[in-house]
mmCIF file of C-alpha atoms and ligand atoms in Angstrom:
data_model
loop_
_atom_site.group_PDB
_atom_site.id
_atom_site.type_symbol
_atom_site.label_atom_id
_atom_site.label_comp_id
_atom_site.label_asym_id
_atom_site.label_seq_id
_atom_site.Cartn_x
_atom_site.Cartn_y
_atom_site.Cartn_z
ATOM 1 C CA MET O 1306 109.866 46.708 78.799
ATOM 2 C CA THR O 1307 110.237 50.260 77.472
ATOM 3 C CA PHE O 1308 107.754 53.022 76.880
ATOM 4 C CA PRO O 1309 107.709 55.119 73.684
ATOM 5 C CA ASP O 1310 110.173 57.967 73.984
ATOM 6 C CA GLY O 1311 107.693 60.841 73.753
ATOM 7 C CA LEU O 1312 105.381 59.277 76.339
ATOM 8 C CA THR O 1313 108.310 58.695 78.693
ATOM 9 C CA ARG O 1314 109.262 62.361 78.475
ATOM 10 C CA ILE O 1315 105.745 63.539 79.286
ATOM 11 C CA LEU O 1316 105.319 61.040 82.122
ATOM 12 C CA ASP O 1317 108.691 61.917 83.621
ATOM 13 C CA LEU O 1318 107.602 65.528 83.815
ATOM 14 C CA ALA O 1319 104.203 65.023 85.345
ATOM 15 C CA PRO O 1320 104.764 63.961 88.965
ATOM 16 C CA ALA O 1321 108.049 65.851 89.165
ATOM 17 C CA VAL O 1322 105.807 68.691 90.262
ATOM 18 C CA PRO O 1323 107.172 69.022 93.786
ATOM 19 C CA ILE O 1324 104.008 68.494 95.767
ATOM 20 C CA ALA O 1325 106.063 67.770 98.849
ATOM 21 C CA GLN O 1326 109.796 67.633 99.386
ATOM 22 C CA ALA O 1327 111.245 64.173 100.041
ATOM 23 C CA GLY O 1328 112.893 64.274 103.432
ATOM 24 C CA GLU O 1329 112.482 63.309 107.032
ATOM 25 C CA SER O 1330 108.924 64.151 107.899
ATOM 26 C CA PHE O 1331 105.948 63.247 110.001
ATOM 27 C CA TRP O 1332 105.181 60.420 107.553
ATOM 28 C CA LEU O 1333 108.531 58.986 106.579
ATOM 29 C CA PRO O 1334 112.012 58.296 107.982
ATOM 30 C CA PRO O 1335 115.008 60.057 106.364
ATOM 31 C CA PRO O 1336 115.576 59.036 102.714
ATOM 32 C CA ASP O 1337 119.063 57.558 103.040
ATOM 33 C CA SER O 1338 119.354 55.524 99.833
ATOM 34 C CA THR O 1339 119.325 56.370 96.139
ATOM 35 C CA THR O 1340 115.879 54.812 95.593
ATOM 36 C CA ALA O 1341 114.235 56.443 98.628
ATOM 37 C CA GLY O 1342 113.463 59.614 96.644
ATOM 38 C CA SER O 1343 111.307 57.885 94.038
ATOM 39 C CA VAL O 1344 109.418 55.912 96.703
ATOM 40 C CA ASP O 1345 108.748 59.083 98.704
ATOM 41 C CA ASN O 1346 107.697 61.138 95.676
ATOM 42 C CA LEU O 1347 105.191 58.522 94.602
ATOM 43 C CA PHE O 1348 103.918 58.205 98.166
ATOM 44 C CA TYR O 1349 103.364 61.955 98.419
ATOM 45 C CA PHE O 1350 101.832 62.100 94.947
ATOM 46 C CA ILE O 1351 99.245 59.435 95.833
ATOM 47 C CA LEU O 1352 98.689 60.975 99.259
ATOM 48 C CA TRP O 1353 97.947 64.469 97.945
ATOM 49 C CA VAL O 1354 95.831 63.217 95.015
ATOM 50 C CA ALA O 1355 93.754 61.303 97.562
ATOM 51 C CA VAL O 1356 93.529 64.299 99.916
ATOM 52 C CA PHE O 1357 92.508 66.586 97.038
ATOM 53 C CA PHE O 1358 89.723 64.343 95.718
ATOM 54 C CA PHE O 1359 88.476 63.450 99.187
ATOM 55 C CA SER O 1360 88.181 67.161 100.035
ATOM 56 C CA LEU O 1361 86.562 67.943 96.675
ATOM 57 C CA VAL O 1362 83.932 65.206 97.004
ATOM 58 C CA VAL O 1363 83.098 66.032 100.633
ATOM 59 C CA ALA O 1364 82.952 69.797 99.931
ATOM 60 C CA LEU O 1365 80.639 69.341 96.923
ATOM 61 C CA MET O 1366 78.468 66.929 98.871
ATOM 62 C CA VAL O 1367 78.016 69.429 101.715
ATOM 63 C CA LEU O 1368 77.415 72.269 99.241
ATOM 64 C CA PHE O 1369 74.773 70.327 97.303
ATOM 65 C CA VAL O 1370 73.020 69.212 100.480
ATOM 66 C CA ILE O 1371 72.616 72.847 101.461
ATOM 67 C CA LEU O 1372 71.921 74.202 97.973
ATOM 68 C CA TYR O 1373 69.397 71.589 96.885
ATOM 69 C CA ARG O 1374 67.684 70.856 100.199
ATOM 70 C CA ARG O 1375 63.926 70.435 100.181
ATOM 71 C CA ARG O 1376 62.114 73.758 100.509
ATOM 72 C CA PRO O 1377 58.420 74.416 101.080
ATOM 73 C CA GLY O 1378 56.628 74.886 97.791
ATOM 74 C CA GLY O 1379 59.514 73.466 95.748
ATOM 75 C CA SER O 1380 58.926 70.671 93.279
ATOM 76 C CA PRO O 1381 61.391 67.845 92.426
ATOM 77 C CA GLY O 1382 63.140 68.402 89.097
ATOM 78 C CA GLY O 1383 63.522 65.727 86.418
ATOM 79 C CA ALA O 1384 66.059 62.901 86.854
ATOM 80 C CA PRO O 1385 69.459 63.712 85.244
ATOM 81 C CA THR O 1386 70.121 61.923 81.961
ATOM 82 C CA HIS O 1387 73.703 62.562 80.962
ATOM 83 C CA ASN O 1388 76.283 65.268 80.398
ATOM 84 C CA THR O 1389 78.956 64.464 77.825
ATOM 85 C CA PRO O 1390 81.649 67.031 78.787
ATOM 86 C CA LEU O 1391 81.331 66.054 82.458
ATOM 87 C CA GLU O 1392 81.573 62.344 81.706
ATOM 88 C CA ILE O 1393 84.643 62.813 79.493
ATOM 89 C CA ALA O 1394 86.289 64.882 82.239
ATOM 90 C CA TRP O 1395 85.713 62.319 84.980
ATOM 91 C CA THR O 1396 87.037 59.548 82.736
ATOM 92 C CA VAL O 1397 90.076 61.228 81.235
ATOM 93 C CA ILE O 1398 91.395 62.947 84.374
ATOM 94 C CA PRO O 1399 91.404 59.831 86.597
ATOM 95 C CA LEU O 1400 92.850 57.799 83.707
ATOM 96 C CA ALA O 1401 95.745 60.233 83.351
ATOM 97 C CA ILE O 1402 96.376 60.152 87.103
ATOM 98 C CA VAL O 1403 96.310 56.356 87.235
ATOM 99 C CA VAL O 1404 98.700 56.105 84.262
ATOM 100 C CA ILE O 1405 101.121 58.450 86.018
ATOM 101 C CA ILE O 1406 100.925 56.386 89.209
ATOM 102 C CA PHE O 1407 101.465 53.164 87.262
ATOM 103 C CA TYR O 1408 104.379 54.550 85.293
ATOM 104 C CA ARG O 1409 106.092 55.997 88.347
ATOM 105 C CA GLY O 1410 105.457 52.838 90.353
ATOM 106 C CA PHE O 1411 106.611 50.525 87.592
ATOM 107 C CA THR O 1412 109.838 52.344 86.788
ATOM 108 C CA GLY O 1413 110.637 52.754 90.501
ATOM 109 C CA TYR O 1414 109.913 49.080 91.117
ATOM 110 C CA MET O 1415 112.135 47.950 88.225
ATOM 111 C CA GLU O 1416 114.923 50.171 89.503
ATOM 112 C CA MET O 1417 114.671 48.539 92.928
ATOM 113 C CA ARG O 1418 114.370 44.977 91.615
ATOM 114 C CA LEU O 1419 117.013 44.852 88.897
ATOM 115 C CA PRO O 1420 120.286 43.659 90.386
ATOM 116 C CA ARG O 1421 123.374 45.813 90.128
ATOM 117 C CA ARG O 1422 126.164 43.743 88.641
ATOM 118 C CA GLU O 1423 128.928 45.821 90.167
ATOM 119 C CA ALA O 1424 127.381 45.611 93.637
ATOM 120 C CA TYR O 1425 129.196 44.495 96.781
ATOM 121 C CA GLU O 1426 127.598 41.179 97.781
ATOM 122 C CA ILE O 1427 126.672 40.143 101.308
ATOM 123 C CA ASP O 1428 124.970 36.828 102.175
ATOM 124 C CA VAL O 1429 122.057 37.024 104.581
ATOM 125 C CA VAL O 1430 120.570 34.183 106.615
ATOM 126 C CA ALA O 1431 117.435 34.655 108.698
ATOM 127 C CA ARG O 1432 116.274 32.199 111.307
ATOM 128 C CA LYS O 1433 114.146 32.168 114.402
ATOM 129 C CA TRP O 1434 115.129 34.745 115.642
ATOM 130 C CA SER O 1435 118.249 36.366 114.352
ATOM 131 C CA TRP O 1436 120.083 37.743 111.345
ATOM 132 C CA GLN O 1437 123.440 36.572 110.082
ATOM 133 C CA PHE O 1438 125.422 38.590 107.551
ATOM 134 C CA THR O 1439 128.394 36.928 105.842
ATOM 135 C CA TYR O 1440 130.977 38.990 103.957
ATOM 136 C CA PRO O 1441 133.033 37.927 100.916
ATOM 137 C CA ASN O 1442 136.016 37.014 103.159
ATOM 138 C CA GLY O 1443 133.883 34.523 105.116
ATOM 139 C CA TYR O 1444 133.452 36.658 108.228
ATOM 140 C CA SER O 1445 129.935 36.603 109.767
ATOM 141 C CA ASP O 1446 128.326 39.234 111.946
ATOM 142 C CA PRO O 1447 124.884 39.764 113.517
ATOM 143 C CA ILE O 1448 124.999 43.427 112.398
ATOM 144 C CA LEU O 1449 124.973 44.492 108.753
ATOM 145 C CA HIS O 1450 127.960 46.710 107.960
ATOM 146 C CA VAL O 1451 127.964 48.359 104.529
ATOM 147 C CA PRO O 1452 130.062 50.860 102.601
ATOM 148 C CA ALA O 1453 128.430 54.207 101.748
ATOM 149 C CA GLY O 1454 128.114 55.514 98.205
ATOM 150 C CA GLN O 1455 128.134 52.153 96.469
ATOM 151 C CA PRO O 1456 125.496 49.548 95.627
ATOM 152 C CA VAL O 1457 125.221 46.614 98.030
ATOM 153 C CA ARG O 1458 123.453 43.422 97.057
ATOM 154 C CA LEU O 1459 121.951 41.063 99.616
ATOM 155 C CA ILE O 1460 121.667 37.362 98.714
ATOM 156 C CA MET O 1461 119.157 36.092 101.227
ATOM 157 C CA ARG O 1462 117.757 32.811 102.498
ATOM 158 C CA SER O 1463 115.784 31.600 105.486
ATOM 159 C CA GLU O 1464 116.502 28.477 107.524
ATOM 160 C CA ASP O 1465 113.014 27.907 108.865
ATOM 161 C CA LEU O 1466 110.025 30.013 107.827
ATOM 162 C CA ILE O 1467 109.249 33.253 106.024
ATOM 163 C CA HIS O 1468 110.982 36.317 107.412
ATOM 164 C CA SER O 1469 111.203 39.729 105.804
ATOM 165 C CA LEU O 1470 114.124 42.104 105.891
ATOM 166 C CA SER O 1471 113.208 45.746 106.266
ATOM 167 C CA ILE O 1472 115.441 48.816 106.391
ATOM 168 C CA PRO O 1473 113.021 51.763 106.588
ATOM 169 C CA ASP O 1474 115.691 54.462 106.053
ATOM 170 C CA PHE O 1475 116.631 52.840 102.713
ATOM 171 C CA ARG O 1476 112.996 51.966 101.765
ATOM 172 C CA VAL O 1477 114.112 48.330 101.451
ATOM 173 C CA LYS O 1478 111.825 45.400 102.161
ATOM 174 C CA MET O 1479 112.193 41.849 100.894
ATOM 175 C CA ASP O 1480 110.977 38.452 102.063
ATOM 176 C CA LEU O 1481 113.298 35.578 102.913
ATOM 177 C CA VAL O 1482 111.697 32.286 101.956
ATOM 178 C CA PRO O 1483 112.904 28.820 103.024
ATOM 179 C CA GLY O 1484 114.159 26.719 100.107
ATOM 180 C CA ARG O 1485 115.002 29.586 97.783
ATOM 181 C CA TYR O 1486 117.240 32.607 97.439
ATOM 182 C CA THR O 1487 115.826 36.102 97.268
ATOM 183 C CA LYS O 1488 117.834 39.181 96.421
ATOM 184 C CA THR O 1489 117.625 42.858 96.986
ATOM 185 C CA TRP O 1490 120.000 45.776 96.721
ATOM 186 C CA PHE O 1491 120.402 49.322 97.948
ATOM 187 C CA HIS O 1492 122.854 52.155 97.627
ATOM 188 C CA ALA O 1493 123.317 54.013 100.901
ATOM 189 C CA ASN O 1494 123.880 57.733 100.409
ATOM 190 C CA LYS O 1495 127.318 59.127 101.216
ATOM 191 C CA ASP O 1496 125.888 61.250 104.035
ATOM 192 C CA ALA O 1497 123.950 58.373 105.603
ATOM 193 C CA LEU O 1498 126.909 57.286 107.778
ATOM 194 C CA GLY O 1499 126.160 55.586 111.073
ATOM 195 C CA PRO O 1500 123.516 53.198 112.387
ATOM 196 C CA HIS O 1501 120.093 52.551 110.853
ATOM 197 C CA ASP O 1502 117.364 50.175 112.015
ATOM 198 C CA LEU O 1503 116.966 46.773 110.393
ATOM 199 C CA TYR O 1504 114.212 44.417 111.420
ATOM 200 C CA CYS O 1505 111.992 41.505 110.482
ATOM 201 C CA THR O 1506 108.661 42.716 109.161
ATOM 202 C CA GLU O 1507 106.899 39.368 108.701
ATOM 203 C CA TYR O 1508 105.311 37.917 111.827
ATOM 204 C CA CYS O 1509 107.396 34.776 112.468
ATOM 205 C CA GLY O 1510 106.576 33.623 115.989
ATOM 206 C CA THR O 1511 107.155 34.527 119.608
ATOM 207 C CA GLY O 1512 110.602 36.066 119.008
ATOM 208 C CA HIS O 1513 109.521 38.152 115.990
ATOM 209 C CA SER O 1514 109.695 41.442 117.874
ATOM 210 C CA ASP O 1515 113.258 40.617 118.998
ATOM 211 C CA MET O 1516 114.383 40.078 115.425
ATOM 212 C CA THR O 1517 115.942 43.501 115.208
ATOM 213 C CA THR O 1518 119.476 44.600 114.469
ATOM 214 C CA GLN O 1519 121.235 47.482 112.746
ATOM 215 C CA VAL O 1520 122.815 48.492 109.482
ATOM 216 C CA ILE O 1521 125.972 50.490 110.025
ATOM 217 C CA VAL O 1522 127.060 52.599 107.072
ATOM 218 C CA HIS O 1523 130.820 53.247 106.883
ATOM 219 C CA GLU O 1524 132.987 55.273 104.553
ATOM 220 C CA LEU O 1525 134.563 52.885 102.050
ATOM 221 C CA THR O 1526 138.093 52.835 103.544
ATOM 222 C CA GLU O 1527 136.692 52.613 107.081
ATOM 223 C CA PHE O 1528 134.517 49.699 105.961
ATOM 224 C CA LYS O 1529 137.492 47.793 104.565
ATOM 225 C CA GLN O 1530 139.445 48.375 107.780
ATOM 226 C CA TRP O 1531 136.515 47.248 109.903
ATOM 227 C CA LEU O 1532 136.112 44.033 107.914
ATOM 228 C CA GLU O 1533 139.832 43.222 108.062
ATOM 229 C CA ARG O 1534 140.009 43.861 111.794
ATOM 230 C CA ALA O 1535 136.840 41.896 112.521
ATOM 231 C CA ALA O 1536 138.149 38.853 110.637
ATOM 232 C CA GLU O 1537 141.539 39.085 112.380
ATOM 233 C CA GLY O 1538 139.859 39.472 115.761
ATOM 234 C CA GLU O 1539 137.847 36.331 115.160
ATOM 235 C CA ALA O 1540 140.944 34.322 114.180
ATOM 236 C CA ALA O 1541 142.598 35.328 117.468
ATOM 237 C CA MET O 1542 139.648 34.254 119.676
ATOM 238 C CA GLY O 1543 139.819 31.340 122.103
ATOM 239 C CA PRO O 1544 137.364 28.397 121.795
ATOM 240 C CA ALA O 1545 134.838 29.640 124.409
ATOM 241 C CA GLU O 1546 134.847 33.114 122.822
ATOM 242 C CA ARG O 1547 134.282 31.624 119.373
ATOM 243 C CA GLY O 1548 131.441 29.604 120.880
ATOM 244 C CA ARG O 1549 129.921 32.829 122.233
ATOM 245 C CA LYS O 1550 130.203 34.389 118.773
ATOM 246 C CA LEU O 1551 128.358 31.411 117.204
ATOM 247 C CA TYR O 1552 125.747 31.669 119.963
ATOM 248 C CA VAL O 1553 125.083 35.302 119.012
ATOM 249 C CA VAL O 1554 125.405 35.056 115.215
ATOM 250 C CA HIS O 1555 123.257 31.927 114.902
ATOM 251 C CA GLY O 1556 120.537 33.335 117.108
ATOM 252 C CA CYS O 1557 120.806 30.801 119.970
ATOM 253 C CA ALA O 1558 120.519 33.893 122.183
ATOM 254 C CA GLY O 1559 116.926 34.312 120.969
ATOM 255 C CA CYS O 1560 115.818 31.290 123.047
ATOM 256 C CA HIS O 1561 118.645 30.568 125.511
ATOM 257 C CA SER O 1562 119.882 33.175 127.984
ATOM 258 C CA VAL O 1563 123.229 33.038 129.776
ATOM 259 C CA ASP O 1564 122.051 35.003 132.807
ATOM 260 C CA GLY O 1565 119.554 32.456 134.109
ATOM 261 C CA SER O 1566 116.458 34.301 132.807
ATOM 262 C CA ALA O 1567 113.712 32.177 131.272
ATOM 263 C CA LYS O 1568 113.133 32.358 127.507
ATOM 264 C CA THR O 1569 111.565 29.892 125.050
ATOM 265 C CA GLY O 1570 114.375 27.462 125.906
ATOM 266 C CA PRO O 1571 116.340 26.803 129.107
ATOM 267 C CA SER O 1572 119.152 29.144 130.156
ATOM 268 C CA PHE O 1573 122.780 28.010 129.772
ATOM 269 C CA LYS O 1574 123.810 29.582 133.065
ATOM 270 C CA GLY O 1575 125.446 27.056 135.368
ATOM 271 C CA ILE O 1576 124.031 23.966 133.599
ATOM 272 C CA TRP O 1577 127.410 22.268 133.021
ATOM 273 C CA THR O 1578 127.541 19.012 135.102
ATOM 274 C CA GLN O 1579 123.968 19.577 136.371
ATOM 275 C CA THR O 1580 121.599 16.611 136.212
ATOM 276 C CA HIS O 1581 118.544 17.408 134.081
ATOM 277 C CA ARG O 1582 115.149 15.718 134.067
ATOM 278 C CA PHE O 1583 113.279 15.203 130.797
ATOM 279 C CA ALA O 1584 109.724 14.718 129.649
ATOM 280 C CA ASN O 1585 110.722 11.881 127.307
ATOM 281 C CA ALA O 1586 113.975 10.353 128.616
ATOM 282 C CA PRO O 1587 115.660 9.262 131.845
ATOM 283 C CA PRO O 1588 117.648 11.975 133.685
ATOM 284 C CA ALA O 1589 121.105 12.819 132.327
ATOM 285 C CA VAL O 1590 124.135 14.878 133.287
ATOM 286 C CA VAL O 1591 125.009 17.909 131.136
ATOM 287 C CA ASP O 1592 128.240 16.941 129.390
ATOM 288 C CA GLU O 1593 129.746 17.093 125.892
ATOM 289 C CA ASN O 1594 127.562 14.318 124.467
ATOM 290 C CA TYR O 1595 124.354 15.754 125.913
ATOM 291 C CA ILE O 1596 125.037 19.201 124.431
ATOM 292 C CA ARG O 1597 126.018 17.747 121.086
ATOM 293 C CA GLU O 1598 122.817 15.689 120.978
ATOM 294 C CA SER O 1599 120.715 18.716 121.954
ATOM 295 C CA ILE O 1600 122.176 20.651 118.996
ATOM 296 C CA VAL O 1601 121.822 17.989 116.283
ATOM 297 C CA ASP O 1602 118.689 16.232 117.617
ATOM 298 C CA PRO O 1603 116.929 18.604 120.025
ATOM 299 C CA SER O 1604 113.809 16.415 120.317
ATOM 300 C CA ALA O 1605 115.753 13.448 121.808
ATOM 301 C CA LYS O 1606 115.638 14.984 125.297
ATOM 302 C CA ILE O 1607 112.952 17.556 126.082
ATOM 303 C CA ARG O 1608 113.871 19.349 129.283
ATOM 304 C CA GLU O 1609 111.084 19.177 131.873
ATOM 305 C CA GLY O 1610 108.922 22.314 131.776
ATOM 306 C CA TYR O 1611 109.832 23.200 128.154
ATOM 307 C CA GLU O 1612 108.257 22.474 124.801
ATOM 308 C CA ASP O 1613 109.688 20.611 121.816
ATOM 309 C CA LYS O 1614 110.293 23.770 119.788
ATOM 310 C CA MET O 1615 113.889 23.758 118.575
ATOM 311 C CA ASN O 1616 114.940 22.897 115.014
ATOM 312 C CA SER O 1617 117.889 20.584 114.449
ATOM 313 C CA TYR O 1618 121.171 22.368 113.794
ATOM 314 C CA GLN O 1619 122.683 19.318 112.132
ATOM 315 C CA GLY O 1620 124.671 20.587 109.165
ATOM 316 C CA THR O 1621 124.581 24.177 110.435
ATOM 317 C CA PHE O 1622 127.517 23.669 112.792
ATOM 318 C CA SER O 1623 130.660 21.694 111.983
ATOM 319 C CA ASP O 1624 132.076 19.347 114.643
ATOM 320 C CA GLU O 1625 134.683 21.991 115.379
ATOM 321 C CA GLU O 1626 131.975 24.610 115.933
ATOM 322 C CA ILE O 1627 129.994 22.277 118.195
ATOM 323 C CA GLY O 1628 133.216 21.972 120.193
ATOM 324 C CA PHE O 1629 133.351 25.783 120.536
ATOM 325 C CA LEU O 1630 129.706 25.870 121.667
ATOM 326 C CA ILE O 1631 130.420 23.201 124.293
ATOM 327 C CA LYS O 1632 133.330 25.292 125.626
ATOM 328 C CA PHE O 1633 131.093 28.348 125.700
ATOM 329 C CA ILE O 1634 128.283 26.571 127.614
ATOM 330 C CA GLN O 1635 130.904 25.162 129.977
ATOM 331 C CA SER O 1636 132.122 28.709 130.630
ATOM 332 C CA SER O 1637 128.587 30.087 131.277
ATOM 333 C CA LYS O 1638 128.597 30.008 135.051
HETATM 334 CU CU1 CUA L 3018 111.461 36.896 111.462
HETATM 335 CU CU2 CUA L 3018 109.496 38.129 112.028
#
């Protein structure tokens, strides 16, 4: 959709009036992406319009209360009928303001929604309760690493319920919905190098508040080096180490500790060769088959004292990866 040229020119001018400078402030985090400026400007525009009219209405109300209070000997005047200039003013002025807000909001929204074809693509998976970012070379990481000064597109899906990815410094927020792909993009400014917060902003259960990670913005060459080294490092890992990596990246750590502390699920510390008791099955020894079953069919044996809360990871992990996880649990002493 396009607006007539003349109208566009007028509307572009209107809220450019710098009511407040976009920047780190009491209200907002630093504007570290190319779209942050338009979000902030619109926010400040609406904020100050609201402050202005609130003050105007309250001030006039107080003034009229004092000016037209009941006085001894006074008589009530006639009821007001109408005042054409006043009525035109209070129709046209708000209309103009609302059109400006709509135009600014609509163009800003389209800018944020329309995908950039030349963008660097990263796949995102959200699950209870972790983030997994997969790069074009197949490497996965629980932290989002991105190059500065270039558009990055996120292709996102959820494995269980609705999560929402939020990066406040980039003014990015997009839901991840099970059974479909959602997309968003951002362009981190060249001077936004370093870590930024990334978290889930849709209440998704007991681990929601732990569903936090970081975006790390690198210079382009540094980013390429990081990605190469990370992929090489992974290839050189032993089986237990690769199991630990899967444990972190796939969010097992959200429910299972390795230090013996209690979370939603039992800890992995020292369980290898232990005999466990279950709410729905005879006791069993923790071995390869028990761990495999607990990954692909978690409801088969519900550990005493815990609830049947885990989703099946059948299809998420290959047999090879289940092997790595077994080695990792075996090594968690
Ligand atoms: Cu995921 Cu809240």
